[in-house]
CSV table of C-alpha atoms in Angstrom, one decimal:
chain,number,residue,atom,x,y,z
A,28,MET,CA,4.0,-1.4,98.4
A,29,ALA,CA,0.2,-2.0,98.8
A,30,LEU,CA,-2.7,1.4,99.3
A,31,ASP,CA,-4.1,1.4,102.7
A,32,PRO,CA,-7.8,-0.5,102.9
A,33,GLU,CA,-9.7,2.4,102.7
A,34,THR,CA,-7.8,4.3,100.1
A,35,PHE,CA,-7.8,1.3,97.7
A,36,SER,CA,-11.5,0.7,97.6
A,37,LEU,CA,-12.2,3.9,96.9
A,38,LEU,CA,-9.6,3.7,94.1
A,39,LEU,CA,-12.1,0.7,93.3
A,40,ASP,CA,-15.3,2.1,93.9
A,41,THR,CA,-13.8,5.2,91.6
A,42,VAL,CA,-12.5,2.8,88.6
A,43,GLY,CA,-15.7,0.6,88.7
A,44,ARG,CA,-18.0,4.2,88.2
A,45,PHE,CA,-15.2,5.3,85.3
A,46,VAL,CA,-15.7,2.4,83.9
A,47,ASN,CA,-19.6,2.3,83.6
A,48,GLU,CA,-20.0,6.0,83.0
A,49,ARG,CA,-17.0,6.5,81.0
A,50,LEU,CA,-15.6,3.4,79.4
A,51,ILE,CA,-18.5,1.2,78.4
A,52,PRO,CA,-21.1,3.7,76.8
A,53,ARG,CA,-17.9,4.4,74.3
A,54,GLU,CA,-17.5,1.3,73.3
A,55,GLU,CA,-19.1,1.9,69.6
A,56,GLU,CA,-17.2,5.0,69.3
A,57,VAL,CA,-14.1,3.3,70.0
A,58,VAL,CA,-14.9,0.2,67.3
A,59,GLU,CA,-15.9,2.8,64.7
A,60,ALA,CA,-13.0,5.3,65.0
A,61,ASN,CA,-10.5,2.3,65.9
A,62,ALA,CA,-9.2,4.4,68.4
A,63,ILE,CA,-9.8,5.8,72.1
A,64,PRO,CA,-10.9,8.9,72.4
A,65,ALA,CA,-9.1,11.8,73.8
A,66,ASP,CA,-11.2,13.0,76.6
A,67,VAL,CA,-11.2,8.9,77.5
A,68,VAL,CA,-7.4,8.9,77.6
A,69,ALA,CA,-6.8,12.1,79.6
A,70,GLY,CA,-10.0,10.4,82.6
A,71,MET,CA,-7.7,7.1,82.1
A,72,LYS,CA,-4.3,9.3,83.1
A,73,GLU,CA,-6.2,11.1,86.0
A,74,LEU,CA,-7.1,7.9,87.6
A,75,GLY,CA,-3.8,7.4,87.9
A,76,LEU,CA,-4.5,3.8,85.8
A,77,PHE,CA,-1.2,4.6,83.3
A,78,GLY,CA,1.0,3.8,86.5
A,79,LEU,CA,-0.5,1.4,88.3
A,80,SER,CA,2.5,-1.1,89.1
A,81,ILE,CA,4.7,1.7,89.3
A,82,ALA,CA,6.6,2.9,92.3
A,83,GLU,CA,5.3,6.0,94.1
A,84,GLU,CA,8.7,7.3,93.9
A,85,PHE,CA,8.5,7.4,90.3
A,86,GLY,CA,5.4,9.2,90.7
A,87,GLY,CA,2.9,5.7,90.1
A,88,LEU,CA,0.3,4.2,92.8
A,89,GLY,CA,2.8,1.2,93.4
A,90,LEU,CA,-0.2,-1.5,93.6
A,91,SER,CA,1.3,-4.8,95.0
A,92,MET,CA,0.1,-7.4,92.4
A,93,GLU,CA,-2.9,-8.4,94.0
A,94,GLU,CA,-4.3,-4.8,94.0
A,95,GLU,CA,-3.4,-4.4,90.8
A,96,VAL,CA,-5.7,-7.6,89.4
A,97,ARG,CA,-8.5,-6.4,91.5
A,98,VAL,CA,-7.9,-3.0,89.7
A,99,VAL,CA,-8.0,-5.1,85.7
A,100,PHE,CA,-11.1,-7.2,87.1
A,101,GLU,CA,-12.9,-3.7,86.8
A,102,LEU,CA,-11.3,-2.6,83.7
A,103,GLY,CA,-11.9,-5.6,82.5
A,104,ARG,CA,-15.7,-5.2,82.2
A,105,ALA,CA,-15.6,-2.4,79.3
A,106,SER,CA,-13.7,-3.2,75.8
A,107,PRO,CA,-10.5,-4.5,76.4
A,108,ALA,CA,-8.9,-1.2,73.7
A,109,PHE,CA,-9.8,0.8,76.9
A,110,ARG,CA,-7.3,-1.6,79.0
A,111,SER,CA,-5.2,-2.2,76.0
A,112,VAL,CA,-4.0,1.7,75.6
A,113,ALA,CA,-2.7,2.0,79.7
A,114,GLY,CA,-1.5,-1.7,79.6
A,115,THR,CA,1.9,-1.7,78.2
A,116,ASN,CA,2.8,1.5,80.9
A,117,ILE,CA,1.0,-0.8,83.1
A,118,GLY,CA,3.2,-4.1,82.4
A,119,ILE,CA,5.4,-5.2,79.2
A,120,GLY,CA,6.4,-1.5,78.3
A,121,SER,CA,7.3,-0.4,81.7
A,122,GLN,CA,8.3,-3.3,83.8
A,123,SER,CA,11.9,-4.4,82.1
A,124,ILE,CA,12.8,-1.0,83.3
A,125,VAL,CA,11.1,-1.7,87.0
A,126,ILE,CA,13.2,-5.1,87.0
A,127,ALA,CA,16.2,-3.9,85.7
A,128,GLY,CA,17.0,-0.5,84.9
A,129,THR,CA,19.8,1.3,86.0
A,130,GLN,CA,18.7,4.4,88.6
A,131,GLU,CA,19.3,6.8,85.9
A,132,GLN,CA,16.9,4.7,83.7
A,133,LYS,CA,14.3,4.8,85.6
A,134,GLU,CA,14.1,8.0,86.8
A,135,LYS,CA,14.3,9.4,83.0
A,136,TYR,CA,11.4,7.1,82.0
A,137,LEU,CA,8.8,5.7,84.5
A,138,PRO,CA,7.7,9.1,85.9
A,139,ALA,CA,6.5,9.6,82.1
A,140,LEU,CA,5.3,6.3,82.0
A,141,ALA,CA,3.3,6.3,85.3
A,142,SER,CA,1.4,9.2,84.2
A,143,GLY,CA,0.8,8.5,80.9
A,144,ASP,CA,2.6,11.3,78.9
A,145,LEU,CA,5.2,8.8,77.6
A,146,VAL,CA,3.9,5.5,76.1
A,147,GLY,CA,5.7,2.4,76.1
A,148,SER,CA,5.5,-0.8,73.9
A,149,PHE,CA,7.8,-4.3,74.4
A,150,ALA,CA,9.7,-5.1,70.9
A,151,LEU,CA,10.1,-8.7,71.5
A,152,THR,CA,8.1,-10.6,68.5
A,153,GLU,CA,9.6,-10.9,65.1
A,154,PRO,CA,8.3,-12.5,62.1
A,155,ASP,CA,10.4,-15.7,62.8
A,156,ALA,CA,10.3,-15.3,66.3
A,157,GLY,CA,7.3,-15.7,68.2
A,158,SER,CA,7.0,-18.5,71.3
A,159,ASP,CA,10.2,-19.3,70.2
A,160,ALA,CA,11.7,-16.1,71.1
A,161,MET,CA,15.7,-17.2,71.6
A,162,ALA,CA,15.4,-17.4,67.7
A,163,LEU,CA,14.8,-13.3,67.5
A,164,ARG,CA,17.4,-11.7,64.9
A,165,THR,CA,17.2,-8.4,65.5
A,166,THR,CA,21.3,-7.5,66.0
A,167,ALA,CA,22.6,-4.8,68.4
A,168,ARG,CA,26.4,-4.2,67.6
A,169,LYS,CA,28.6,-2.1,69.5
A,170,ASP,CA,29.9,0.5,67.5
A,171,GLY,CA,32.2,3.0,70.2
A,172,ASP,CA,29.9,4.7,72.5
A,173,HIS,CA,27.0,3.2,70.6
A,174,TYR,CA,24.7,0.4,69.4
A,175,ILE,CA,23.6,-0.1,65.9
A,176,LEU,CA,20.1,-2.1,66.1
A,177,ASN,CA,18.8,-3.7,62.7
A,178,GLY,CA,16.3,-5.9,62.6
A,179,THR,CA,12.3,-6.2,62.7
A,180,LYS,CA,9.7,-6.8,65.3
A,181,ARG,CA,5.8,-7.6,63.9
A,182,TYR,CA,2.6,-6.9,66.0
A,183,ILE,CA,3.9,-4.1,68.5
A,184,THR,CA,1.2,-3.4,71.0
A,185,ASN,CA,0.7,0.5,70.8
A,186,ALA,CA,3.8,0.6,68.4
A,187,PRO,CA,1.7,3.4,66.7
A,188,SER,CA,1.6,6.1,69.8
A,189,ALA,CA,4.9,4.7,71.9
A,190,GLY,CA,7.3,7.0,72.6
A,191,LEU,CA,9.7,4.4,73.9
A,192,PHE,CA,10.4,0.7,72.9
A,193,SER,CA,12.0,-1.8,75.3
A,194,VAL,CA,13.3,-3.5,72.4
A,195,MET,CA,15.1,-7.5,72.1
A,196,ALA,CA,18.0,-7.7,70.0
A,197,ARG,CA,21.1,-10.3,69.7
A,198,THR,CA,24.4,-9.1,70.9
A,199,ALA,CA,26.0,-12.5,70.5
A,200,PRO,CA,25.4,-15.2,67.7
A,201,GLU,CA,25.0,-18.2,70.2
A,202,ARG,CA,21.4,-19.4,71.0
A,203,LYS,CA,21.2,-18.8,74.4
A,204,ALA,CA,19.5,-15.9,77.0
A,205,ASP,CA,23.0,-14.5,77.4
A,206,ALA,CA,23.0,-13.5,73.8
A,207,ILE,CA,20.1,-11.6,74.0
A,208,SER,CA,20.4,-7.9,75.2
A,209,CYS,CA,17.3,-5.1,75.9
A,210,PHE,CA,17.5,-1.5,74.8
A,211,LEU,CA,15.6,1.4,75.5
A,212,VAL,CA,15.0,3.4,72.6
A,213,GLU,CA,13.0,6.5,71.8
A,214,ALA,CA,10.5,7.3,69.5
A,215,GLY,CA,11.7,9.2,66.6
A,216,THR,CA,15.0,7.5,67.0
A,217,PRO,CA,16.8,7.8,63.0
A,218,GLY,CA,16.4,4.6,61.9
A,219,ILE,CA,13.0,3.5,63.0
A,220,LYS,CA,10.0,3.1,60.3
A,221,LEU,CA,6.4,1.8,61.4
A,222,GLY,CA,4.3,0.1,59.4
A,223,PRO,CA,1.1,0.3,59.0
A,224,PRO,CA,-1.8,-0.5,61.8
A,225,ASP,CA,-2.3,-4.4,61.8
A,226,LYS,CA,-5.9,-5.0,60.2
A,227,LYS,CA,-6.8,-8.1,63.7
A,228,MET,CA,-9.6,-9.5,63.7
A,229,GLY,CA,-11.0,-8.0,66.6
A,230,GLN,CA,-10.0,-5.4,69.3
A,231,ARG,CA,-10.2,-2.1,67.6
A,232,GLY,CA,-9.0,0.7,68.8
A,233,ALA,CA,-5.9,-1.7,70.2
A,234,LEU,CA,-3.3,-0.6,67.4
A,235,THR,CA,-0.3,-2.7,66.9
A,236,CYS,CA,2.2,-2.6,63.2
A,237,ASP,CA,5.4,-3.7,62.5
A,238,VAL,CA,8.5,-1.9,64.4
A,239,VAL,CA,11.5,-1.9,61.4
A,240,PHE,CA,14.9,-0.7,62.7
A,241,GLU,CA,17.7,0.4,59.8
A,242,ASP,CA,20.9,0.9,61.0
A,243,CYS,CA,19.3,2.9,64.3
A,244,LEU,CA,22.1,4.2,66.6
A,245,VAL,CA,21.2,4.4,69.8
A,246,PRO,CA,23.7,5.5,72.6
A,247,ALA,CA,25.3,3.1,74.8
A,248,SER,CA,23.1,4.1,77.8
A,249,ALA,CA,20.3,2.9,76.0
A,250,LEU,CA,21.5,-0.7,77.1
A,251,LEU,CA,18.9,-2.0,80.0
A,252,GLY,CA,20.7,-2.1,83.2
A,253,ASN,CA,24.0,-0.7,81.3
A,254,GLN,CA,24.6,-5.4,81.1
A,255,GLU,CA,24.5,-7.4,78.3
A,256,GLY,CA,23.2,-10.4,77.9
A,257,ASN,CA,20.1,-9.9,80.8
A,258,GLY,CA,17.2,-9.0,77.7
A,259,PHE,CA,15.4,-12.6,77.5
A,260,ARG,CA,15.5,-13.1,81.4
A,261,THR,CA,14.3,-10.1,82.0
A,262,ALA,CA,11.6,-10.9,79.0
A,263,MET,CA,10.6,-14.1,81.0
A,264,LYS,CA,9.9,-11.9,84.6
A,265,VAL,CA,7.7,-9.3,82.6
A,266,LEU,CA,6.1,-12.0,81.0
A,267,ASP,CA,5.3,-14.2,84.4
A,268,LYS,CA,3.8,-10.9,85.8
A,269,GLY,CA,2.1,-10.1,82.7
A,270,ARG,CA,0.3,-12.9,82.5
A,271,LEU,CA,-1.5,-12.8,85.7
A,272,HIS,CA,-2.9,-9.2,84.4
A,273,ILE,CA,-4.3,-11.0,81.2
A,274,ALA,CA,-5.5,-14.0,83.4
A,275,ALA,CA,-7.5,-10.8,85.5
A,276,LEU,CA,-8.5,-9.3,82.1
A,277,CYS,CA,-10.0,-12.3,81.3
A,278,VAL,CA,-11.7,-12.5,84.1
A,279,GLY,CA,-13.6,-8.9,84.2
A,280,ILE,CA,-14.5,-9.9,80.5
A,281,ALA,CA,-16.2,-13.1,81.7
A,282,ASP,CA,-18.1,-11.1,84.6
A,283,ARG,CA,-19.9,-8.2,82.0
A,284,LEU,CA,-20.7,-11.4,79.3
A,285,ILE,CA,-22.2,-13.4,82.3
A,286,ARG,CA,-24.0,-10.4,82.6
A,287,GLU,CA,-24.8,-9.5,79.2
A,288,SER,CA,-25.7,-13.2,79.3
A,289,VAL,CA,-28.4,-12.9,82.3
A,290,LEU,CA,-30.2,-9.5,81.7
A,291,TYR,CA,-30.9,-10.7,77.9
A,292,ALA,CA,-31.5,-14.2,79.0
A,293,LYS,CA,-34.7,-12.7,81.6
A,294,ASP,CA,-35.9,-10.3,78.4
A,295,ARG,CA,-36.0,-12.6,75.3
A,296,LYS,CA,-39.3,-14.9,75.8
A,297,GLN,CA,-39.4,-18.1,73.8
A,298,PHE,CA,-42.6,-20.7,74.3
A,299,GLY,CA,-44.3,-17.8,76.0
A,300,GLN,CA,-41.8,-17.1,78.9
A,301,PRO,CA,-38.1,-16.2,79.6
A,302,ILE,CA,-35.6,-18.1,78.1
A,303,ALA,CA,-33.6,-17.9,81.6
A,304,GLU,CA,-36.6,-20.2,83.0
A,305,PHE,CA,-35.1,-23.0,81.0
A,306,GLN,CA,-32.9,-25.3,82.4
A,307,LEU,CA,-30.0,-25.6,79.6
A,308,ILE,CA,-30.2,-22.0,79.5
A,309,GLN,CA,-29.4,-21.9,83.1
A,310,ALA,CA,-26.5,-24.4,82.7
A,311,MET,CA,-25.1,-22.4,80.7
A,312,LEU,CA,-25.0,-19.3,82.7
A,313,ALA,CA,-24.1,-22.3,85.8
A,314,ASP,CA,-20.8,-23.2,84.1
A,315,SER,CA,-20.1,-20.1,83.1
A,316,GLU,CA,-20.2,-18.3,86.5
A,317,ALA,CA,-18.2,-21.6,88.0
A,318,ASP,CA,-15.4,-20.9,85.3
A,319,THR,CA,-15.1,-17.4,86.1
A,320,TYR,CA,-15.2,-18.4,90.1
A,321,ALA,CA,-12.3,-20.5,89.7
A,322,ALA,CA,-10.4,-18.0,87.5
A,323,ARG,CA,-10.8,-15.2,89.9
A,324,CYS,CA,-9.3,-17.3,92.9
A,325,MET,CA,-6.2,-18.8,91.3
A,326,ILE,CA,-5.4,-15.3,90.1
A,327,LEU,CA,-5.6,-13.9,93.6
A,328,ASP,CA,-4.1,-17.1,95.2
A,329,ALA,CA,-1.1,-16.5,92.6
A,330,ALA,CA,-0.7,-12.7,92.7
A,331,ALA,CA,-1.0,-13.3,96.6
A,332,ARG,CA,2.0,-15.6,96.3
A,333,ARG,CA,3.7,-12.8,94.1
A,334,ASP,CA,3.4,-10.3,97.0
A,335,ARG,CA,5.0,-13.0,99.7
A,336,GLY,CA,8.0,-13.0,97.2
A,337,GLU,CA,7.5,-16.5,96.3
A,338,ASN,CA,8.2,-17.4,92.3
A,339,THR,CA,4.9,-17.6,90.8
A,340,THR,CA,5.9,-18.4,87.2
A,341,ARG,CA,4.1,-21.9,87.5
A,342,GLN,CA,1.1,-20.6,88.7
A,343,ALA,CA,1.0,-17.4,86.5
A,344,ALA,CA,1.4,-19.5,83.5
A,345,CYS,CA,-1.5,-21.9,85.3
A,346,ALA,CA,-3.5,-18.7,86.0
A,347,LYS,CA,-3.3,-17.3,82.5
A,348,MET,CA,-3.9,-20.7,80.4
A,349,PHE,CA,-6.6,-21.3,82.2
A,350,ALA,CA,-8.3,-17.8,82.6
A,351,THR,CA,-8.0,-17.3,78.7
A,352,GLU,CA,-9.5,-20.4,78.2
A,353,MET,CA,-12.1,-19.9,80.1
A,354,VAL,CA,-13.3,-16.7,78.6
A,355,SER,CA,-13.5,-18.2,75.4
A,356,ARG,CA,-16.0,-20.6,76.6
A,357,VAL,CA,-17.7,-18.2,78.1
A,358,ALA,CA,-17.9,-16.1,75.2
A,359,ASP,CA,-19.1,-18.8,73.0
A,360,ARG,CA,-21.8,-19.7,75.4
A,361,ALA,CA,-23.1,-16.0,75.4
A,362,VAL,CA,-23.2,-15.9,72.0
A,363,GLN,CA,-25.5,-19.1,71.9
A,364,ILE,CA,-27.9,-17.8,75.2
A,365,PHE,CA,-28.4,-14.4,72.2
A,366,GLY,CA,-28.7,-17.2,69.6
A,367,GLY,CA,-29.3,-15.4,66.3
A,368,ALA,CA,-28.8,-11.4,67.8
A,369,GLY,CA,-25.4,-13.1,69.1
A,370,TYR,CA,-24.7,-13.3,65.8
A,371,MET,CA,-25.3,-9.3,65.2
A,372,ALA,CA,-22.7,-7.1,65.8
A,373,GLU,CA,-25.7,-4.9,67.5
A,374,TYR,CA,-24.7,-6.4,70.6
A,375,PRO,CA,-22.0,-6.3,72.5
A,376,VAL,CA,-21.5,-10.3,72.9
A,377,GLU,CA,-20.1,-10.5,69.2
A,378,ARG,CA,-17.9,-8.2,69.3
A,379,PHE,CA,-15.9,-9.3,72.8
A,380,TYR,CA,-16.7,-13.3,71.0
A,381,ARG,CA,-14.0,-11.8,68.7
A,382,ASP,CA,-11.5,-10.2,70.8
A,383,VAL,CA,-11.3,-12.9,73.5
A,384,ARG,CA,-9.2,-14.7,71.1
A,385,LEU,CA,-6.0,-13.1,71.4
A,386,PHE,CA,-5.7,-13.8,74.7
A,387,ARG,CA,-5.1,-17.3,74.0
A,388,ILE,CA,-2.0,-16.3,71.7
A,389,PHE,CA,-0.2,-13.4,72.9
A,390,GLU,CA,2.2,-13.4,76.1
A,391,GLY,CA,2.5,-16.8,75.6
A,392,THR,CA,-0.2,-19.1,73.6
A,393,THR,CA,-1.7,-21.7,75.8
A,394,GLN,CA,0.5,-24.2,74.6
A,395,ILE,CA,3.7,-22.4,75.7
A,396,GLN,CA,2.2,-22.1,79.1
A,397,GLN,CA,1.1,-25.9,79.4
A,398,LEU,CA,5.0,-26.2,78.5
A,399,VAL,CA,6.0,-23.8,81.3
A,400,ILE,CA,3.6,-25.4,84.0
A,401,ALA,CA,5.5,-29.2,82.9
A,402,ARG,CA,8.7,-28.1,83.3
A,403,GLU,CA,8.2,-26.1,87.0
A,404,LEU,CA,6.1,-29.4,88.1
A,405,LEU,CA,8.9,-31.9,86.8
A,406,LYS,CA,11.6,-29.6,88.5
A,407,ALA,CA,9.8,-29.4,92.0
A,408,THR,CA,8.7,-32.7,92.2
A,409,GLY,CA,11.3,-35.6,93.2
């Protein structure tokens, strides 16, 4: 349920100030420490940022999709690591429970996820199951009133700090959606091992690692929705929503990159004048602004459609594909405008250039988005 306009406007203003005053000034600290400062996390909790998409009855803000993406436009102006610390709770770490959990599972986990006291993590990807999610090998074997999980999950966001894993596992051998189920597995359960944090190209402060299940015994009540075979379909629904969230994040980052580029171009002088006065610099700025505006419009349209109850699988894939490709172009232009300085770590455009490369890969690669768009288009036409 959406907030009333006045309340939402106040929230958006507050988040904007928080980004400007608390997040952007701490970006270098995050890079150095590879962690988000505890006081920043506490501030995010106070604002309710962990519970944007969780209903008010469970302690969240209960934002509509359109409201959520507008908040993420603001969060995106700071290093994506800040958004990531709450991102799984807003999206893939909570939405499987929101979509398919029992009332008991919702009451048990959603309030703690909404407050940020519990960090959720979505365990789908495996060493041999990336884009081909149906190829996952993690198994869940029924044993009386329990299930025994075995398998390895890879590149799992927020796994080092997670208190709850939404684990996709095979409950039948066939290669079909009904063979995959979802289990809500609490961290600390015997049989769970975490690998060391991954050393990534970018996004320092946003931690990922392997999660290994070795004869991990979980109660039957951990089965999402108390129903086998709903894991794959639930995962696809979760990713549908998450793609709009990621697309909105890319727009926020693009806004930041354009601002950095404009300020630098006005200040940097060559041939006796600010480089902002050169038409080729202006062309790059104009292309970035038009790209960002197009992505913003796509996302807001898709979000409004979702809020009206429409199937937005195609629109979400379009928005994710376009926005993630767009922000890479904007980052590349920003480095070009900065010239040699853009290659130096002291300027944020260098960091963002590396950070944004991930968005074309996770939660569905650009190539998977193309396949989804074409499939949905072929289904709808004729």
